[in-house]
mmCIF file of C-alpha atoms in Angstrom:
data_model
loop_
_atom_site.group_PDB
_atom_site.id
_atom_site.type_symbol
_atom_site.label_atom_id
_atom_site.label_comp_id
_atom_site.label_asym_id
_atom_site.label_seq_id
_atom_site.Cartn_x
_atom_site.Cartn_y
_atom_site.Cartn_z
ATOM 1 C CA MET A 1 -19.065 13.816 5.120
ATOM 2 C CA ALA A 2 -19.935 14.236 1.448
ATOM 3 C CA THR A 3 -20.025 11.083 -0.636
ATOM 4 C CA ILE A 4 -17.892 10.873 -3.778
ATOM 5 C CA LYS A 5 -18.684 8.553 -6.716
ATOM 6 C CA TRP A 6 -17.569 8.313 -10.328
ATOM 7 C CA ASP A 7 -20.387 9.944 -12.268
ATOM 8 C CA HIS A 8 -19.182 10.083 -15.869
ATOM 9 C CA LEU A 9 -16.315 10.923 -18.181
ATOM 10 C CA VAL A 10 -15.937 13.493 -20.933
ATOM 11 C CA HIS A 11 -14.516 12.700 -24.374
ATOM 12 C CA TYR A 12 -14.067 15.635 -26.775
ATOM 13 C CA VAL A 13 -15.144 14.739 -30.319
ATOM 14 C CA ASN A 14 -15.822 16.562 -33.577
ATOM 15 C CA ASP A 15 -18.764 14.451 -34.760
ATOM 16 C CA LEU A 16 -21.399 13.119 -32.371
ATOM 17 C CA SER A 17 -23.026 10.987 -35.061
ATOM 18 C CA LYS A 18 -19.755 9.183 -35.774
ATOM 19 C CA SER A 19 -19.265 8.357 -32.084
ATOM 20 C CA ILE A 20 -22.816 6.989 -31.867
ATOM 21 C CA GLU A 21 -22.292 4.969 -35.053
ATOM 22 C CA VAL A 22 -18.997 3.436 -33.890
ATOM 23 C CA PHE A 23 -20.465 2.411 -30.548
ATOM 24 C CA GLY A 24 -23.571 1.062 -32.286
ATOM 25 C CA GLU A 25 -21.436 -1.106 -34.580
ATOM 26 C CA HIS A 26 -20.147 -2.837 -31.426
ATOM 27 C CA GLY A 27 -23.574 -3.325 -29.869
ATOM 28 C CA LEU A 28 -23.310 -0.392 -27.468
ATOM 29 C CA ALA A 29 -26.268 1.936 -27.072
ATOM 30 C CA ALA A 30 -25.370 5.619 -27.502
ATOM 31 C CA PHE A 31 -27.644 8.507 -28.380
ATOM 32 C CA LYS A 32 -27.687 12.266 -28.784
ATOM 33 C CA GLY A 33 -28.254 13.946 -25.439
ATOM 34 C CA GLY A 34 -28.926 17.629 -26.041
ATOM 35 C CA SER A 35 -27.509 21.137 -26.165
ATOM 36 C CA HIS A 36 -25.976 23.233 -23.394
ATOM 37 C CA LYS A 37 -27.532 26.476 -24.610
ATOM 38 C CA ASP A 38 -25.546 28.645 -22.180
ATOM 39 C CA TRP A 39 -22.176 27.124 -23.096
ATOM 40 C CA GLY A 40 -22.297 26.398 -26.828
ATOM 41 C CA THR A 41 -21.737 22.651 -26.570
ATOM 42 C CA TYR A 42 -23.863 19.567 -27.159
ATOM 43 C CA ASN A 43 -23.386 15.920 -26.368
ATOM 44 C CA ALA A 44 -24.041 12.247 -26.989
ATOM 45 C CA LEU A 45 -24.311 9.778 -24.125
ATOM 46 C CA SER A 46 -23.823 6.085 -23.420
ATOM 47 C CA TYR A 47 -24.983 4.801 -20.022
ATOM 48 C CA PHE A 48 -23.604 1.902 -17.986
ATOM 49 C CA GLY A 49 -25.805 2.186 -14.910
ATOM 50 C CA LEU A 50 -25.393 5.663 -13.443
ATOM 51 C CA THR A 51 -21.806 5.930 -14.718
ATOM 52 C CA TYR A 52 -21.791 7.051 -18.311
ATOM 53 C CA LEU A 53 -19.770 8.376 -21.226
ATOM 54 C CA GLU A 54 -20.308 11.892 -22.492
ATOM 55 C CA PHE A 55 -19.081 12.668 -25.994
ATOM 56 C CA LEU A 56 -18.835 16.463 -26.022
ATOM 57 C CA CYS A 57 -18.801 18.559 -29.186
ATOM 58 C CA ILE A 58 -18.811 22.306 -29.879
ATOM 59 C CA GLU A 59 -22.143 23.484 -31.298
ATOM 60 C CA ASN A 60 -21.653 27.253 -31.142
ATOM 61 C CA GLU A 61 -17.979 28.220 -31.174
ATOM 62 C CA GLU A 62 -18.588 31.905 -30.401
ATOM 63 C CA LEU A 63 -20.648 31.042 -27.323
ATOM 64 C CA ALA A 64 -18.184 28.353 -26.228
ATOM 65 C CA LYS A 65 -15.281 30.793 -26.455
ATOM 66 C CA ALA A 66 -17.191 33.205 -24.220
ATOM 67 C CA SER A 67 -17.681 30.608 -21.465
ATOM 68 C CA GLU A 68 -15.972 32.261 -18.504
ATOM 69 C CA HIS A 69 -16.116 29.780 -15.643
ATOM 70 C CA ASN A 70 -16.672 26.402 -17.336
ATOM 71 C CA ILE A 71 -13.138 25.110 -17.850
ATOM 72 C CA VAL A 72 -14.450 21.951 -19.533
ATOM 73 C CA VAL A 73 -15.878 24.067 -22.341
ATOM 74 C CA ARG A 74 -12.786 26.295 -22.481
ATOM 75 C CA ASP A 75 -10.605 23.197 -22.843
ATOM 76 C CA ALA A 76 -12.869 21.861 -25.592
ATOM 77 C CA VAL A 77 -12.282 25.062 -27.570
ATOM 78 C CA LYS A 78 -8.503 24.677 -27.126
ATOM 79 C CA THR A 79 -8.474 20.952 -27.897
ATOM 80 C CA LEU A 80 -10.853 20.576 -30.846
ATOM 81 C CA PRO A 81 -10.745 19.982 -33.722
ATOM 82 C CA GLU A 82 -7.099 18.842 -33.646
ATOM 83 C CA HIS A 83 -7.358 16.385 -30.738
ATOM 84 C CA GLU A 84 -10.380 14.195 -30.029
ATOM 85 C CA GLU A 85 -9.188 13.153 -26.598
ATOM 86 C CA LEU A 86 -10.493 11.893 -23.287
ATOM 87 C CA SER A 87 -10.784 15.056 -21.240
ATOM 88 C CA ARG A 88 -11.421 14.175 -17.597
ATOM 89 C CA VAL A 89 -13.482 12.150 -15.163
ATOM 90 C CA VAL A 90 -16.422 13.685 -13.307
ATOM 91 C CA LEU A 91 -17.121 13.040 -9.629
ATOM 92 C CA ARG A 92 -20.658 12.988 -8.243
ATOM 93 C CA THR A 93 -21.389 14.173 -4.727
ATOM 94 C CA ASP A 94 -24.422 14.655 -2.515
ATOM 95 C CA ASP A 95 -22.996 17.867 -0.998
ATOM 96 C CA ILE A 96 -21.179 20.046 -3.503
ATOM 97 C CA ASP A 97 -20.959 22.953 -1.046
ATOM 98 C CA GLN A 98 -18.969 20.826 1.402
ATOM 99 C CA VAL A 99 -16.677 19.570 -1.365
ATOM 100 C CA ALA A 100 -16.119 23.156 -2.539
ATOM 101 C CA ALA A 101 -15.146 24.217 0.989
ATOM 102 C CA SER A 102 -12.743 21.280 1.301
ATOM 103 C CA LEU A 103 -11.045 21.968 -2.038
ATOM 104 C CA HIS A 104 -10.784 25.679 -1.256
ATOM 105 C CA ALA A 105 -9.153 24.826 2.095
ATOM 106 C CA ALA A 106 -6.661 22.638 0.191
ATOM 107 C CA GLY A 107 -5.601 25.726 -1.752
ATOM 108 C CA LEU A 108 -7.117 24.827 -5.122
ATOM 109 C CA SER A 109 -8.495 27.370 -7.556
ATOM 110 C CA ILE A 110 -12.153 26.458 -8.002
ATOM 111 C CA SER A 111 -14.936 27.986 -10.033
ATOM 112 C CA PRO A 112 -18.151 29.300 -8.554
ATOM 113 C CA ILE A 113 -20.766 26.549 -8.271
ATOM 114 C CA LEU A 114 -22.576 26.747 -11.605
ATOM 115 C CA ASP A 115 -26.188 25.881 -12.343
ATOM 116 C CA GLY A 116 -26.282 23.675 -15.417
ATOM 117 C CA LYS A 117 -29.257 22.788 -17.570
ATOM 118 C CA ARG A 118 -30.139 21.378 -20.954
ATOM 119 C CA LEU A 119 -33.098 19.839 -22.720
ATOM 120 C CA ASP A 120 -32.856 16.143 -23.505
ATOM 121 C CA ASN A 121 -33.776 14.794 -26.944
ATOM 122 C CA GLU A 122 -37.426 14.653 -25.907
ATOM 123 C CA GLY A 123 -37.537 18.225 -24.636
ATOM 124 C CA ARG A 124 -37.343 17.409 -20.912
ATOM 125 C CA LEU A 125 -35.356 19.793 -18.722
ATOM 126 C CA ILE A 126 -32.319 18.315 -16.959
ATOM 127 C CA GLU A 127 -30.667 20.377 -14.206
ATOM 128 C CA TRP A 128 -27.566 20.042 -12.047
ATOM 129 C CA ARG A 129 -24.975 21.998 -10.063
ATOM 130 C CA MET A 130 -21.304 21.738 -10.963
ATOM 131 C CA MET A 131 -17.902 23.093 -10.076
ATOM 132 C CA THR A 132 -14.618 22.938 -11.939
ATOM 133 C CA ILE A 133 -11.048 22.988 -10.634
ATOM 134 C CA ASP A 134 -8.623 25.172 -12.524
ATOM 135 C CA GLY A 135 -5.100 24.167 -13.478
ATOM 136 C CA ASP A 136 -3.500 20.764 -13.151
ATOM 137 C CA PHE A 137 -1.315 18.703 -10.848
ATOM 138 C CA GLU A 138 1.891 17.268 -12.293
ATOM 139 C CA GLY A 139 0.430 18.031 -15.732
ATOM 140 C CA LEU A 140 -2.853 16.116 -15.254
ATOM 141 C CA VAL A 141 -6.075 18.147 -15.201
ATOM 142 C CA TYR A 142 -8.409 17.691 -12.252
ATOM 143 C CA PRO A 143 -11.843 16.075 -12.301
ATOM 144 C CA PHE A 144 -14.833 18.320 -12.042
ATOM 145 C CA ILE A 145 -17.603 17.926 -9.479
ATOM 146 C CA ILE A 146 -21.335 17.550 -10.096
ATOM 147 C CA GLN A 147 -24.440 17.245 -7.952
ATOM 148 C CA TRP A 148 -27.725 16.094 -9.478
ATOM 149 C CA SER A 149 -31.126 16.794 -8.002
ATOM 150 C CA GLY A 150 -32.552 13.758 -6.187
ATOM 151 C CA THR A 151 -30.882 10.637 -4.834
ATOM 152 C CA ASP A 152 -28.985 8.061 -6.880
ATOM 153 C CA GLU A 153 -31.868 5.646 -6.421
ATOM 154 C CA GLU A 154 -34.377 8.193 -7.710
ATOM 155 C CA ARG A 155 -32.229 9.052 -10.731
ATOM 156 C CA LEU A 156 -31.631 5.388 -11.562
ATOM 157 C CA GLU A 157 -35.368 4.676 -11.467
ATOM 158 C CA ARG A 158 -36.214 7.766 -13.521
ATOM 159 C CA LEU A 159 -33.518 7.192 -16.141
ATOM 160 C CA THR A 160 -34.399 3.514 -16.469
ATOM 161 C CA SER A 161 -38.155 4.054 -16.720
ATOM 162 C CA SER A 162 -37.622 6.747 -19.360
ATOM 163 C CA GLY A 163 -35.389 4.444 -21.434
ATOM 164 C CA VAL A 164 -32.217 6.502 -21.027
ATOM 165 C CA ILE A 165 -30.564 3.638 -19.167
ATOM 166 C CA LYS A 166 -31.266 0.453 -21.087
ATOM 167 C CA PRO A 167 -29.541 -2.852 -21.907
ATOM 168 C CA HIS A 168 -26.826 -2.761 -24.528
ATOM 169 C CA PRO A 169 -27.550 -4.990 -27.541
ATOM 170 C CA ALA A 170 -24.138 -6.663 -27.151
ATOM 171 C CA GLY A 171 -24.904 -7.814 -23.593
ATOM 172 C CA GLN A 172 -23.903 -6.891 -20.055
ATOM 173 C CA VAL A 173 -21.226 -4.170 -19.956
ATOM 174 C CA GLU A 174 -19.873 -2.255 -16.963
ATOM 175 C CA ILE A 175 -17.322 0.539 -16.644
ATOM 176 C CA LYS A 176 -14.579 -0.520 -14.218
ATOM 177 C CA ARG A 177 -11.482 1.669 -14.602
ATOM 178 C CA ALA A 178 -10.180 4.983 -15.883
ATOM 179 C CA VAL A 179 -6.489 4.794 -16.792
ATOM 180 C CA PHE A 180 -4.228 7.852 -16.637
ATOM 181 C CA HIS A 181 -0.662 7.996 -17.950
ATOM 182 C CA VAL A 182 1.321 10.306 -15.666
ATOM 183 C CA SER A 183 4.967 11.084 -15.021
ATOM 184 C CA ASN A 184 4.702 10.492 -11.263
ATOM 185 C CA PRO A 185 1.962 7.907 -10.559
ATOM 186 C CA ALA A 186 2.521 7.704 -6.789
ATOM 187 C CA VAL A 187 2.525 11.469 -6.294
ATOM 188 C CA VAL A 188 -0.581 12.064 -8.418
ATOM 189 C CA ALA A 189 -2.523 9.137 -6.909
ATOM 190 C CA ASN A 190 -1.804 10.285 -3.368
ATOM 191 C CA HIS A 191 -2.719 13.874 -4.209
ATOM 192 C CA TRP A 192 -6.120 12.862 -5.617
ATOM 193 C CA ALA A 193 -6.636 10.500 -2.657
ATOM 194 C CA SER A 194 -6.051 13.353 -0.213
ATOM 195 C CA LEU A 195 -8.373 15.743 -2.060
ATOM 196 C CA PHE A 196 -11.302 13.383 -2.528
ATOM 197 C CA GLY A 197 -11.127 11.145 0.542
ATOM 198 C CA LEU A 198 -9.920 8.049 -1.321
ATOM 199 C CA VAL A 199 -7.169 5.503 -0.596
ATOM 200 C CA ALA A 200 -4.188 4.978 -2.916
ATOM 201 C CA THR A 201 -2.937 1.412 -3.376
ATOM 202 C CA GLU A 202 0.231 0.368 -5.178
ATOM 203 C CA LEU A 203 -0.343 -2.370 -7.740
ATOM 204 C CA ASP A 204 2.885 -3.105 -9.610
ATOM 205 C CA ASN A 205 5.352 -1.556 -12.069
ATOM 206 C CA ASN A 206 4.936 1.890 -10.521
ATOM 207 C CA THR A 207 1.158 1.692 -10.979
ATOM 208 C CA PHE A 208 -1.256 3.040 -8.363
ATOM 209 C CA SER A 209 -4.997 2.670 -7.964
ATOM 210 C CA LEU A 210 -7.720 4.665 -6.234
ATOM 211 C CA GLN A 211 -10.841 2.676 -5.398
ATOM 212 C CA ILE A 212 -14.039 4.682 -5.928
ATOM 213 C CA GLY A 213 -17.025 2.486 -5.114
ATOM 214 C CA ASP A 214 -16.777 -0.665 -7.223
ATOM 215 C CA LYS A 215 -14.622 1.132 -9.797
ATOM 216 C CA SER A 216 -11.113 2.549 -9.807
ATOM 217 C CA PHE A 217 -8.807 5.204 -11.186
ATOM 218 C CA VAL A 218 -5.456 3.766 -12.259
ATOM 219 C CA PHE A 219 -2.298 5.863 -12.612
ATOM 220 C CA LYS A 220 0.419 4.341 -14.805
ATOM 221 C CA GLN A 221 3.849 5.554 -15.822
ATOM 222 C CA GLY A 222 3.756 7.703 -18.944
ATOM 223 C CA ASP A 223 4.851 11.113 -20.124
ATOM 224 C CA GLU A 224 1.492 12.179 -21.582
ATOM 225 C CA ASN A 225 -0.067 13.259 -18.250
ATOM 226 C CA GLN A 226 -3.386 12.443 -19.856
ATOM 227 C CA PHE A 227 -6.552 10.394 -19.373
ATOM 228 C CA LYS A 228 -5.925 7.644 -21.945
ATOM 229 C CA GLN A 229 -8.162 4.620 -21.509
ATOM 230 C CA VAL A 230 -11.486 3.350 -20.184
ATOM 231 C CA VAL A 231 -11.682 -0.315 -19.171
ATOM 232 C CA PHE A 232 -14.944 -2.295 -19.127
ATOM 233 C CA GLU A 233 -15.972 -5.741 -17.962
ATOM 234 C CA SER A 234 -18.459 -7.570 -20.158
ATOM 235 C CA ASP A 235 -20.007 -10.985 -20.664
ATOM 236 C CA ALA A 236 -20.530 -10.231 -24.382
ATOM 237 C CA PRO A 237 -18.446 -12.547 -26.599
ATOM 238 C CA THR A 238 -18.459 -9.926 -29.350
ATOM 239 C CA LEU A 239 -16.768 -7.427 -27.011
ATOM 240 C CA LYS A 240 -14.364 -9.473 -24.888
ATOM 241 C CA GLY A 241 -10.771 -8.729 -25.815
ATOM 242 C CA LYS A 242 -11.799 -5.910 -28.129
ATOM 243 C CA SER A 243 -10.690 -2.290 -28.163
ATOM 244 C CA ILE A 244 -12.529 0.690 -29.631
ATOM 245 C CA VAL A 245 -10.368 3.675 -30.530
ATOM 246 C CA LEU A 246 -12.063 7.041 -30.982
ATOM 247 C CA GLY A 247 -9.619 9.811 -31.729
ATOM 248 C CA GLU A 248 -6.998 9.609 -28.976
ATOM 249 C CA GLY A 249 -9.211 7.749 -26.496
ATOM 250 C CA GLU A 250 -9.349 3.967 -26.129
ATOM 251 C CA TYR A 251 -12.163 1.788 -24.754
ATOM 252 C CA VAL A 252 -10.988 -1.692 -23.735
ATOM 253 C CA PHE A 253 -13.304 -4.631 -22.979
ATOM 254 C CA ASN A 254 -12.303 -7.514 -20.697
#
């Protein structure tokens, strides 16, 4: 059985430097990642262990528009520059071929498994395999799936020793929840639970949660059918009770 974990999230932005600056003003380490030369996008990253934020920006609009199978890039072209919004969560697996077979059997429209690569800001090659899911369910777009080379333990050691994962100046900070506003929280939560081998739990006020490791996806009542908020836990007094708003995405610190 393939494992499923929350790998990262994608936030479409128009200015990577502004995103880095805003996070830096709150004591959060963010940095330019690199360019996706095949897709016409580039990114900035902020790591919280192996779960991280990816601010994604269009670098080459002509190339991005020509991206055939990468729905994340296609959506960026449609969304930017008008809406700097949280796009979707990304699920990490250790067997993307098995996940692809399972999603295909469930009747979903999935992309071919793509080979991704980019150079980091020090010129090192980073490679992965990924797969996107076309369409939406009840108006909410699906996550996409990624598989990195090596184990989680190997990646954590490598990213830490290279300084990619490092302490945030503000203090300890951990991503805990992704919050989605959807018209039918129970239906959407149970659908995702069935697809990805998770368990849906009702909280209150028509709110449902999917536990994914020590984190969760929360589905609340709302007409936007959109990924709206990221919730962190932190021991930093400068962050507790604060909220950072970037475009249409909100980062909340408890």
